[in-house]
């Protein structure tokens, strides 16, 4: 049985000043002060900008909520101006990061090979890597969804040592921030494909790989998405900025 993971991606939003109020409201809405059973049943994660990691970690402390980075560099130190390494994250108690989000690929030129290295380095440090993959609208229209995703996954599956601490997030680029989610059937189809790709390399271990859906997931469509057998959670952008909406999505994962 794969434990569901509901992950928020704050992208470049919020200030440190906003963090305490956000968590107060989220924790209250999930009744987490009295009862931690929600985070025992569902994994909850917030991926925040680097400068918000410590305040988010402090707020989340003891509640069973994971705080993650949105990106990391694959080298441990050196002349890489503007970058942050895995040891820098672990030093401040952060053991998870997104890698290869489509915005990183699109606006910052991140390649499949760099994404694979980041995933492998996180794993080697005992950290979780949430590896994002997904096709553009054009690629889908050209019937290239599977070949694009296979191409993004191949170097990752080559670079990592097994699937421990690896999560895949399927995020069709055309669904991100557009209000147009993939249908649950479209997502399930791609998730099945991703699991098959994982099985080609890791055999039965692919059965325990968590595959999240991301792209305009919201409190209204989450239940239908999570009802699909290969959708093991969600990576949520816009709706994760609102504590009540995100709490509703976490609760939906209990069903
Ligand atoms: P969205 O973003 O939920 O706002 O579409 C998802 C993501 O980019 O992770």
PDB file of C-alpha atoms and ligand atoms in Angstrom:
ATOM      1  CA  UNK A   1       0.000   0.000   0.000  1.00  0.00           C
ATOM      2  CA  UNK A   2       1.531   3.326  -1.044  1.00  0.00           C
ATOM      3  CA  UNK A   3       1.031   6.150   1.442  1.00  0.00           C
ATOM      4  CA  UNK A   4      -0.450   9.186  -0.276  1.00  0.00           C
ATOM      5  CA  UNK A   5       1.698  12.314  -0.471  1.00  0.00           C
ATOM      6  CA  UNK A   6       0.143  15.741  -0.824  1.00  0.00           C
ATOM      7  CA  UNK A   7       2.910  18.189  -1.636  1.00  0.00           C
ATOM      8  CA  UNK A   8       2.551  21.953  -1.934  1.00  0.00           C
ATOM      9  CA  UNK A   9       4.852  23.889  -4.232  1.00  0.00           C
ATOM     10  CA  UNK A  10       4.915  27.512  -3.193  1.00  0.00           C
ATOM     11  CA  UNK A  11       7.140  28.483  -6.136  1.00  0.00           C
ATOM     12  CA  UNK A  12       8.412  32.077  -5.710  1.00  0.00           C
ATOM     13  CA  UNK A  13       5.624  33.149  -3.382  1.00  0.00           C
ATOM     14  CA  UNK A  14       5.273  34.328   0.220  1.00  0.00           C
ATOM     15  CA  UNK A  15       7.662  36.023   2.622  1.00  0.00           C
ATOM     16  CA  UNK A  16       9.036  34.818   5.930  1.00  0.00           C
ATOM     17  CA  UNK A  17       6.530  37.186   7.514  1.00  0.00           C
ATOM     18  CA  UNK A  18       3.670  35.149   5.990  1.00  0.00           C
ATOM     19  CA  UNK A  19       4.835  31.742   7.170  1.00  0.00           C
ATOM     20  CA  UNK A  20       3.590  31.637  10.809  1.00  0.00           C
ATOM     21  CA  UNK A  21       0.068  32.743   9.917  1.00  0.00           C
ATOM     22  CA  UNK A  22      -0.091  30.234   7.077  1.00  0.00           C
ATOM     23  CA  UNK A  23       0.890  27.340   9.326  1.00  0.00           C
ATOM     24  CA  UNK A  24      -1.393  28.477  12.165  1.00  0.00           C
ATOM     25  CA  UNK A  25      -4.310  28.405   9.822  1.00  0.00           C
ATOM     26  CA  UNK A  26      -3.320  25.117   8.152  1.00  0.00           C
ATOM     27  CA  UNK A  27      -2.656  23.354  11.461  1.00  0.00           C
ATOM     28  CA  UNK A  28      -5.971  24.548  12.887  1.00  0.00           C
ATOM     29  CA  UNK A  29      -7.881  23.465   9.808  1.00  0.00           C
ATOM     30  CA  UNK A  30      -6.299  20.001   9.996  1.00  0.00           C
ATOM     31  CA  UNK A  31      -6.721  19.861  13.813  1.00  0.00           C
ATOM     32  CA  UNK A  32      -3.059  18.923  14.021  1.00  0.00           C
ATOM     33  CA  UNK A  33      -2.456  20.540  17.440  1.00  0.00           C
ATOM     34  CA  UNK A  34      -4.493  17.851  19.168  1.00  0.00           C
ATOM     35  CA  UNK A  35      -4.235  14.959  16.849  1.00  0.00           C
ATOM     36  CA  UNK A  36      -1.395  13.964  14.541  1.00  0.00           C
ATOM     37  CA  UNK A  37      -3.339  11.135  12.953  1.00  0.00           C
ATOM     38  CA  UNK A  38      -3.799  13.059   9.705  1.00  0.00           C
ATOM     39  CA  UNK A  39      -0.069  13.297   9.035  1.00  0.00           C
ATOM     40  CA  UNK A  40       0.354   9.688  10.129  1.00  0.00           C
ATOM     41  CA  UNK A  41      -2.052   8.605   7.410  1.00  0.00           C
ATOM     42  CA  UNK A  42      -1.081  11.058   4.671  1.00  0.00           C
ATOM     43  CA  UNK A  43       2.363  12.519   3.983  1.00  0.00           C
ATOM     44  CA  UNK A  44       2.194  16.315   3.832  1.00  0.00           C
ATOM     45  CA  UNK A  45       4.992  18.397   2.362  1.00  0.00           C
ATOM     46  CA  UNK A  46       5.628  22.040   1.515  1.00  0.00           C
ATOM     47  CA  UNK A  47       8.282  22.975  -0.982  1.00  0.00           C
ATOM     48  CA  UNK A  48       9.281  26.565  -0.270  1.00  0.00           C
ATOM     49  CA  UNK A  49      11.799  29.108  -1.540  1.00  0.00           C
ATOM     50  CA  UNK A  50      15.253  28.628   0.032  1.00  0.00           C
ATOM     51  CA  UNK A  51      14.951  31.653   2.293  1.00  0.00           C
ATOM     52  CA  UNK A  52      11.673  30.412   3.755  1.00  0.00           C
ATOM     53  CA  UNK A  53      12.896  26.895   4.503  1.00  0.00           C
ATOM     54  CA  UNK A  54      13.990  27.513   8.065  1.00  0.00           C
ATOM     55  CA  UNK A  55      10.908  29.387   9.184  1.00  0.00           C
ATOM     56  CA  UNK A  56       8.687  26.781   7.529  1.00  0.00           C
ATOM     57  CA  UNK A  57      10.721  24.010   9.164  1.00  0.00           C
ATOM     58  CA  UNK A  58      10.272  25.678  12.560  1.00  0.00           C
ATOM     59  CA  UNK A  59       6.534  26.006  12.065  1.00  0.00           C
ATOM     60  CA  UNK A  60       6.200  22.424  10.855  1.00  0.00           C
ATOM     61  CA  UNK A  61       8.344  20.966  13.605  1.00  0.00           C
ATOM     62  CA  UNK A  62       6.728  18.075  15.482  1.00  0.00           C
ATOM     63  CA  UNK A  63       3.670  18.012  13.231  1.00  0.00           C
ATOM     64  CA  UNK A  64       4.806  15.308  10.830  1.00  0.00           C
ATOM     65  CA  UNK A  65       4.986  17.813   7.955  1.00  0.00           C
ATOM     66  CA  UNK A  66       8.005  17.727   5.630  1.00  0.00           C
ATOM     67  CA  UNK A  67       9.608  20.901   4.329  1.00  0.00           C
ATOM     68  CA  UNK A  68      11.408  20.627   1.004  1.00  0.00           C
ATOM     69  CA  UNK A  69      13.464  22.800  -1.326  1.00  0.00           C
ATOM     70  CA  UNK A  70      12.411  23.497  -4.905  1.00  0.00           C
ATOM     71  CA  UNK A  71      15.808  22.947  -6.466  1.00  0.00           C
ATOM     72  CA  UNK A  72      19.340  21.997  -5.529  1.00  0.00           C
ATOM     73  CA  UNK A  73      22.752  21.822  -7.197  1.00  0.00           C
ATOM     74  CA  UNK A  74      24.414  18.458  -7.748  1.00  0.00           C
ATOM     75  CA  UNK A  75      27.909  19.534  -6.655  1.00  0.00           C
ATOM     76  CA  UNK A  76      28.643  19.665  -2.933  1.00  0.00           C
ATOM     77  CA  UNK A  77      30.528  22.990  -3.112  1.00  0.00           C
ATOM     78  CA  UNK A  78      32.540  25.123  -5.507  1.00  0.00           C
ATOM     79  CA  UNK A  79      32.352  28.045  -7.903  1.00  0.00           C
ATOM     80  CA  UNK A  80      28.624  27.886  -8.708  1.00  0.00           C
ATOM     81  CA  UNK A  81      27.371  31.381  -7.960  1.00  0.00           C
ATOM     82  CA  UNK A  82      23.771  31.487  -6.856  1.00  0.00           C
ATOM     83  CA  UNK A  83      23.433  27.760  -6.213  1.00  0.00           C
ATOM     84  CA  UNK A  84      22.663  25.731  -3.087  1.00  0.00           C
ATOM     85  CA  UNK A  85      24.043  22.242  -2.411  1.00  0.00           C
ATOM     86  CA  UNK A  86      22.516  19.211  -0.717  1.00  0.00           C
ATOM     87  CA  UNK A  87      24.819  19.490   2.369  1.00  0.00           C
ATOM     88  CA  UNK A  88      23.640  23.097   2.776  1.00  0.00           C
ATOM     89  CA  UNK A  89      20.069  21.823   2.893  1.00  0.00           C
ATOM     90  CA  UNK A  90      20.714  18.969   5.279  1.00  0.00           C
ATOM     91  CA  UNK A  91      22.662  21.310   7.583  1.00  0.00           C
ATOM     92  CA  UNK A  92      19.434  23.231   8.161  1.00  0.00           C
ATOM     93  CA  UNK A  93      17.346  20.093   8.523  1.00  0.00           C
ATOM     94  CA  UNK A  94      15.935  19.863   4.996  1.00  0.00           C
ATOM     95  CA  UNK A  95      15.951  16.372   3.510  1.00  0.00           C
ATOM     96  CA  UNK A  96      13.775  16.692   0.429  1.00  0.00           C
ATOM     97  CA  UNK A  97      13.722  18.688  -2.792  1.00  0.00           C
ATOM     98  CA  UNK A  98      11.853  18.966  -6.036  1.00  0.00           C
ATOM     99  CA  UNK A  99      14.024  18.472  -9.082  1.00  0.00           C
ATOM    100  CA  UNK A 100      13.321  19.166 -12.728  1.00  0.00           C
ATOM    101  CA  UNK A 101      10.167  21.180 -12.273  1.00  0.00           C
ATOM    102  CA  UNK A 102       9.047  22.267 -15.741  1.00  0.00           C
ATOM    103  CA  UNK A 103       9.587  25.922 -14.801  1.00  0.00           C
ATOM    104  CA  UNK A 104      13.231  25.078 -14.047  1.00  0.00           C
ATOM    105  CA  UNK A 105      13.531  23.237 -17.348  1.00  0.00           C
ATOM    106  CA  UNK A 106      11.736  25.975 -19.310  1.00  0.00           C
ATOM    107  CA  UNK A 107      13.157  29.175 -17.798  1.00  0.00           C
ATOM    108  CA  UNK A 108      16.495  28.042 -16.386  1.00  0.00           C
ATOM    109  CA  UNK A 109      17.622  25.577 -19.016  1.00  0.00           C
ATOM    110  CA  UNK A 110      17.711  22.540 -16.767  1.00  0.00           C
ATOM    111  CA  UNK A 111      18.484  19.426 -18.775  1.00  0.00           C
ATOM    112  CA  UNK A 112      17.385  15.822 -18.253  1.00  0.00           C
ATOM    113  CA  UNK A 113      20.983  14.964 -17.374  1.00  0.00           C
ATOM    114  CA  UNK A 114      21.264  17.703 -14.726  1.00  0.00           C
ATOM    115  CA  UNK A 115      17.933  16.609 -13.257  1.00  0.00           C
ATOM    116  CA  UNK A 116      19.178  13.025 -13.044  1.00  0.00           C
ATOM    117  CA  UNK A 117      22.377  14.111 -11.278  1.00  0.00           C
ATOM    118  CA  UNK A 118      20.392  16.140  -8.753  1.00  0.00           C
ATOM    119  CA  UNK A 119      18.112  13.185  -8.002  1.00  0.00           C
ATOM    120  CA  UNK A 120      21.097  10.864  -7.552  1.00  0.00           C
ATOM    121  CA  UNK A 121      22.964  13.276  -5.263  1.00  0.00           C
ATOM    122  CA  UNK A 122      19.902  13.826  -3.078  1.00  0.00           C
ATOM    123  CA  UNK A 123      19.433  10.077  -2.797  1.00  0.00           C
ATOM    124  CA  UNK A 124      23.106   9.540  -1.970  1.00  0.00           C
ATOM    125  CA  UNK A 125      22.683  11.959   0.956  1.00  0.00           C
ATOM    126  CA  UNK A 126      19.650  10.078   2.228  1.00  0.00           C
ATOM    127  CA  UNK A 127      17.302  12.794   0.984  1.00  0.00           C
ATOM    128  CA  UNK A 128      14.090  12.525  -0.968  1.00  0.00           C
ATOM    129  CA  UNK A 129      13.984  13.656  -4.606  1.00  0.00           C
ATOM    130  CA  UNK A 130      10.651  14.549  -6.136  1.00  0.00           C
ATOM    131  CA  UNK A 131      11.431  14.339  -9.827  1.00  0.00           C
ATOM    132  CA  UNK A 132       9.050  16.250 -12.087  1.00  0.00           C
ATOM    133  CA  UNK A 133       8.337  15.136 -15.637  1.00  0.00           C
ATOM    134  CA  UNK A 134       5.709  16.117 -18.171  1.00  0.00           C
ATOM    135  CA  UNK A 135       4.961  16.988 -21.753  1.00  0.00           C
ATOM    136  CA  UNK A 136       4.020  20.305 -23.350  1.00  0.00           C
ATOM    137  CA  UNK A 137       0.709  20.765 -25.152  1.00  0.00           C
ATOM    138  CA  UNK A 138       2.490  20.556 -28.492  1.00  0.00           C
ATOM    139  CA  UNK A 139       4.139  17.289 -27.545  1.00  0.00           C
ATOM    140  CA  UNK A 140       0.789  15.845 -26.459  1.00  0.00           C
ATOM    141  CA  UNK A 141      -0.889  16.972 -29.673  1.00  0.00           C
ATOM    142  CA  UNK A 142       1.909  15.326 -31.634  1.00  0.00           C
ATOM    143  CA  UNK A 143       1.340  12.069 -29.716  1.00  0.00           C
ATOM    144  CA  UNK A 144       4.761  12.312 -28.173  1.00  0.00           C
ATOM    145  CA  UNK A 145       3.730  12.246 -24.497  1.00  0.00           C
ATOM    146  CA  UNK A 146       5.174   8.798 -23.821  1.00  0.00           C
ATOM    147  CA  UNK A 147       8.419   9.322 -25.693  1.00  0.00           C
ATOM    148  CA  UNK A 148       9.017  12.673 -23.963  1.00  0.00           C
ATOM    149  CA  UNK A 149       8.392  11.205 -20.521  1.00  0.00           C
ATOM    150  CA  UNK A 150      10.482   8.125 -21.248  1.00  0.00           C
ATOM    151  CA  UNK A 151      13.302  10.453 -22.321  1.00  0.00           C
ATOM    152  CA  UNK A 152      13.031  12.472 -19.099  1.00  0.00           C
ATOM    153  CA  UNK A 153      12.909   9.365 -16.905  1.00  0.00           C
ATOM    154  CA  UNK A 154      15.674   7.343 -18.539  1.00  0.00           C
ATOM    155  CA  UNK A 155      18.686   9.312 -17.215  1.00  0.00           C
ATOM    156  CA  UNK A 156      17.097   9.499 -13.764  1.00  0.00           C
ATOM    157  CA  UNK A 157      16.512   5.754 -13.563  1.00  0.00           C
ATOM    158  CA  UNK A 158      20.044   5.258 -14.850  1.00  0.00           C
ATOM    159  CA  UNK A 159      21.596   7.576 -12.235  1.00  0.00           C
ATOM    160  CA  UNK A 160      19.785   6.506  -9.059  1.00  0.00           C
ATOM    161  CA  UNK A 161      20.508   3.451  -6.936  1.00  0.00           C
ATOM    162  CA  UNK A 162      17.071   1.927  -6.743  1.00  0.00           C
ATOM    163  CA  UNK A 163      13.869   3.782  -6.028  1.00  0.00           C
ATOM    164  CA  UNK A 164      14.398   4.509  -2.336  1.00  0.00           C
ATOM    165  CA  UNK A 165      13.576   8.139  -1.603  1.00  0.00           C
ATOM    166  CA  UNK A 166      12.502   8.734  -5.196  1.00  0.00           C
ATOM    167  CA  UNK A 167       9.077  10.173  -5.975  1.00  0.00           C
ATOM    168  CA  UNK A 168       7.962  11.010  -9.507  1.00  0.00           C
ATOM    169  CA  UNK A 169       5.590  13.899 -10.162  1.00  0.00           C
ATOM    170  CA  UNK A 170       3.769  13.810 -13.474  1.00  0.00           C
ATOM    171  CA  UNK A 171       3.071  17.419 -14.344  1.00  0.00           C
ATOM    172  CA  UNK A 172       1.778  18.038 -17.846  1.00  0.00           C
ATOM    173  CA  UNK A 173       3.132  21.498 -18.694  1.00  0.00           C
ATOM    174  CA  UNK A 174      -0.169  22.513 -20.294  1.00  0.00           C
ATOM    175  CA  UNK A 175      -1.982  21.918 -17.001  1.00  0.00           C
ATOM    176  CA  UNK A 176       0.364  23.885 -14.730  1.00  0.00           C
ATOM    177  CA  UNK A 177      -1.146  27.134 -13.511  1.00  0.00           C
ATOM    178  CA  UNK A 178      -3.703  27.118 -16.326  1.00  0.00           C
ATOM    179  CA  UNK A 179      -6.792  25.994 -14.428  1.00  0.00           C
ATOM    180  CA  UNK A 180      -7.051  23.137 -16.941  1.00  0.00           C
ATOM    181  CA  UNK A 181      -6.185  19.941 -15.107  1.00  0.00           C
ATOM    182  CA  UNK A 182      -5.545  16.691 -16.932  1.00  0.00           C
ATOM    183  CA  UNK A 183      -8.571  14.454 -16.533  1.00  0.00           C
ATOM    184  CA  UNK A 184      -8.126  11.661 -14.044  1.00  0.00           C
ATOM    185  CA  UNK A 185      -8.162   9.207 -16.963  1.00  0.00           C
ATOM    186  CA  UNK A 186      -5.411  11.104 -18.818  1.00  0.00           C
ATOM    187  CA  UNK A 187      -3.307  11.249 -15.669  1.00  0.00           C
ATOM    188  CA  UNK A 188      -3.858   7.577 -14.828  1.00  0.00           C
ATOM    189  CA  UNK A 189      -2.772   6.600 -18.338  1.00  0.00           C
ATOM    190  CA  UNK A 190       0.549   8.424 -17.972  1.00  0.00           C
ATOM    191  CA  UNK A 191       1.064   7.212 -14.396  1.00  0.00           C
ATOM    192  CA  UNK A 192       0.671   3.627 -15.592  1.00  0.00           C
ATOM    193  CA  UNK A 193       3.231   4.318 -18.275  1.00  0.00           C
ATOM    194  CA  UNK A 194       5.659   5.805 -15.719  1.00  0.00           C
ATOM    195  CA  UNK A 195       5.268   2.784 -13.437  1.00  0.00           C
ATOM    196  CA  UNK A 196       5.924   0.459 -16.382  1.00  0.00           C
ATOM    197  CA  UNK A 197       9.081   2.396 -17.245  1.00  0.00           C
ATOM    198  CA  UNK A 198      10.213   2.068 -13.634  1.00  0.00           C
ATOM    199  CA  UNK A 199       9.440  -1.662 -13.677  1.00  0.00           C
ATOM    200  CA  UNK A 200      11.624  -2.153 -16.753  1.00  0.00           C
ATOM    201  CA  UNK A 201      14.597  -1.099 -14.658  1.00  0.00           C
ATOM    202  CA  UNK A 202      13.603  -1.865 -11.077  1.00  0.00           C
ATOM    203  CA  UNK A 203      11.163  -4.762 -11.491  1.00  0.00           C
ATOM    204  CA  UNK A 204       8.731  -5.161  -8.581  1.00  0.00           C
ATOM    205  CA  UNK A 205      10.170  -2.191  -6.689  1.00  0.00           C
ATOM    206  CA  UNK A 206       8.180  -0.053  -9.109  1.00  0.00           C
ATOM    207  CA  UNK A 207       5.070  -1.129  -7.206  1.00  0.00           C
ATOM    208  CA  UNK A 208       6.141   0.949  -4.229  1.00  0.00           C
ATOM    209  CA  UNK A 209       7.126   4.031  -6.266  1.00  0.00           C
ATOM    210  CA  UNK A 210       4.886   6.984  -5.493  1.00  0.00           C
ATOM    211  CA  UNK A 211       3.736   8.918  -8.545  1.00  0.00           C
ATOM    212  CA  UNK A 212       2.112  12.291  -7.898  1.00  0.00           C
ATOM    213  CA  UNK A 213      -0.066  14.252 -10.276  1.00  0.00           C
ATOM    214  CA  UNK A 214       0.481  17.997 -10.639  1.00  0.00           C
ATOM    215  CA  UNK A 215      -1.183  20.654 -12.784  1.00  0.00           C
ATOM    216  CA  UNK A 216      -4.194  22.662 -11.583  1.00  0.00           C
ATOM    217  CA  UNK A 217      -5.013  20.126  -8.877  1.00  0.00           C
ATOM    218  CA  UNK A 218      -7.487  21.762  -6.504  1.00  0.00           C
ATOM    219  CA  UNK A 219      -9.991  20.899  -3.769  1.00  0.00           C
ATOM    220  CA  UNK A 220     -12.663  20.141  -6.393  1.00  0.00           C
ATOM    221  CA  UNK A 221     -10.796  17.688  -8.601  1.00  0.00           C
ATOM    222  CA  UNK A 222      -8.448  16.065  -6.072  1.00  0.00           C
ATOM    223  CA  UNK A 223     -10.788  13.270  -4.958  1.00  0.00           C
ATOM    224  CA  UNK A 224     -11.358  12.070  -8.502  1.00  0.00           C
ATOM    225  CA  UNK A 225      -7.643  12.164  -9.270  1.00  0.00           C
ATOM    226  CA  UNK A 226      -6.698  10.295  -6.096  1.00  0.00           C
ATOM    227  CA  UNK A 227      -9.317   7.634  -6.774  1.00  0.00           C
ATOM    228  CA  UNK A 228      -7.196   6.336  -9.658  1.00  0.00           C
ATOM    229  CA  UNK A 229      -5.047   3.351  -8.764  1.00  0.00           C
ATOM    230  CA  UNK A 230      -1.716   4.815  -9.857  1.00  0.00           C
ATOM    231  CA  UNK A 231      -2.186   8.373  -8.588  1.00  0.00           C
ATOM    232  CA  UNK A 232      -0.458   8.386  -5.219  1.00  0.00           C
ATOM    233  CA  UNK A 233      -0.795  12.024  -4.357  1.00  0.00           C
ATOM    234  CA  UNK A 234      -0.499  15.486  -5.809  1.00  0.00           C
ATOM    235  CA  UNK A 235       2.008  18.262  -6.341  1.00  0.00           C
ATOM    236  CA  UNK A 236      -0.027  21.392  -5.851  1.00  0.00           C
ATOM    237  CA  UNK A 237       0.996  24.907  -6.869  1.00  0.00           C
ATOM    238  CA  UNK A 238      -1.665  27.617  -6.666  1.00  0.00           C
ATOM    239  CA  UNK A 239      -3.970  25.833  -4.241  1.00  0.00           C
ATOM    240  CA  UNK A 240      -1.113  25.192  -1.796  1.00  0.00           C
ATOM    241  CA  UNK A 241      -0.811  28.928  -1.135  1.00  0.00           C
ATOM    242  CA  UNK A 242      -4.217  28.902   0.559  1.00  0.00           C
ATOM    243  CA  UNK A 243      -4.165  27.015   3.848  1.00  0.00           C
ATOM    244  CA  UNK A 244      -7.837  26.069   3.813  1.00  0.00           C
ATOM    245  CA  UNK A 245      -7.771  24.790   0.234  1.00  0.00           C
ATOM    246  CA  UNK A 246      -4.621  22.809   0.842  1.00  0.00           C
ATOM    247  CA  UNK A 247      -6.011  21.357   4.076  1.00  0.00           C
ATOM    248  CA  UNK A 248      -9.089  20.224   2.152  1.00  0.00           C
ATOM    249  CA  UNK A 249      -6.832  18.467  -0.343  1.00  0.00           C
ATOM    250  CA  UNK A 250      -4.908  16.708   2.406  1.00  0.00           C
ATOM    251  CA  UNK A 251      -8.178  15.530   3.967  1.00  0.00           C
ATOM    252  CA  UNK A 252      -9.339  14.260   0.569  1.00  0.00           C
ATOM    253  CA  UNK A 253      -6.332  11.931   0.579  1.00  0.00           C
ATOM    254  CA  UNK A 254      -7.682  10.168   3.678  1.00  0.00           C
ATOM    255  CA  UNK A 255     -10.686   8.800   1.844  1.00  0.00           C
TER     256      UNK A 255
HETATM  257  P1  LIG B   1      -0.495  24.439 -10.218  1.00  0.00           P
HETATM  258  O1  LIG B   1       1.091  24.135 -10.207  1.00  0.00           O
HETATM  259  O2  LIG B   1      -1.127  23.539  -9.201  1.00  0.00           O
HETATM  260  O3  LIG B   1      -0.605  25.896  -9.864  1.00  0.00           O
HETATM  261  O4  LIG B   1      -0.980  24.145 -11.610  1.00  0.00           O
HETATM  262  C1  LIG B   1       1.553  22.825 -10.035  1.00  0.00           C
HETATM  263  C2  LIG B   1       3.064  22.818 -10.060  1.00  0.00           C
HETATM  264  O5  LIG B   1       3.657  23.539 -10.891  1.00  0.00           O
HETATM  265  O6  LIG B   1       3.718  22.109  -9.277  1.00  0.00           O
END
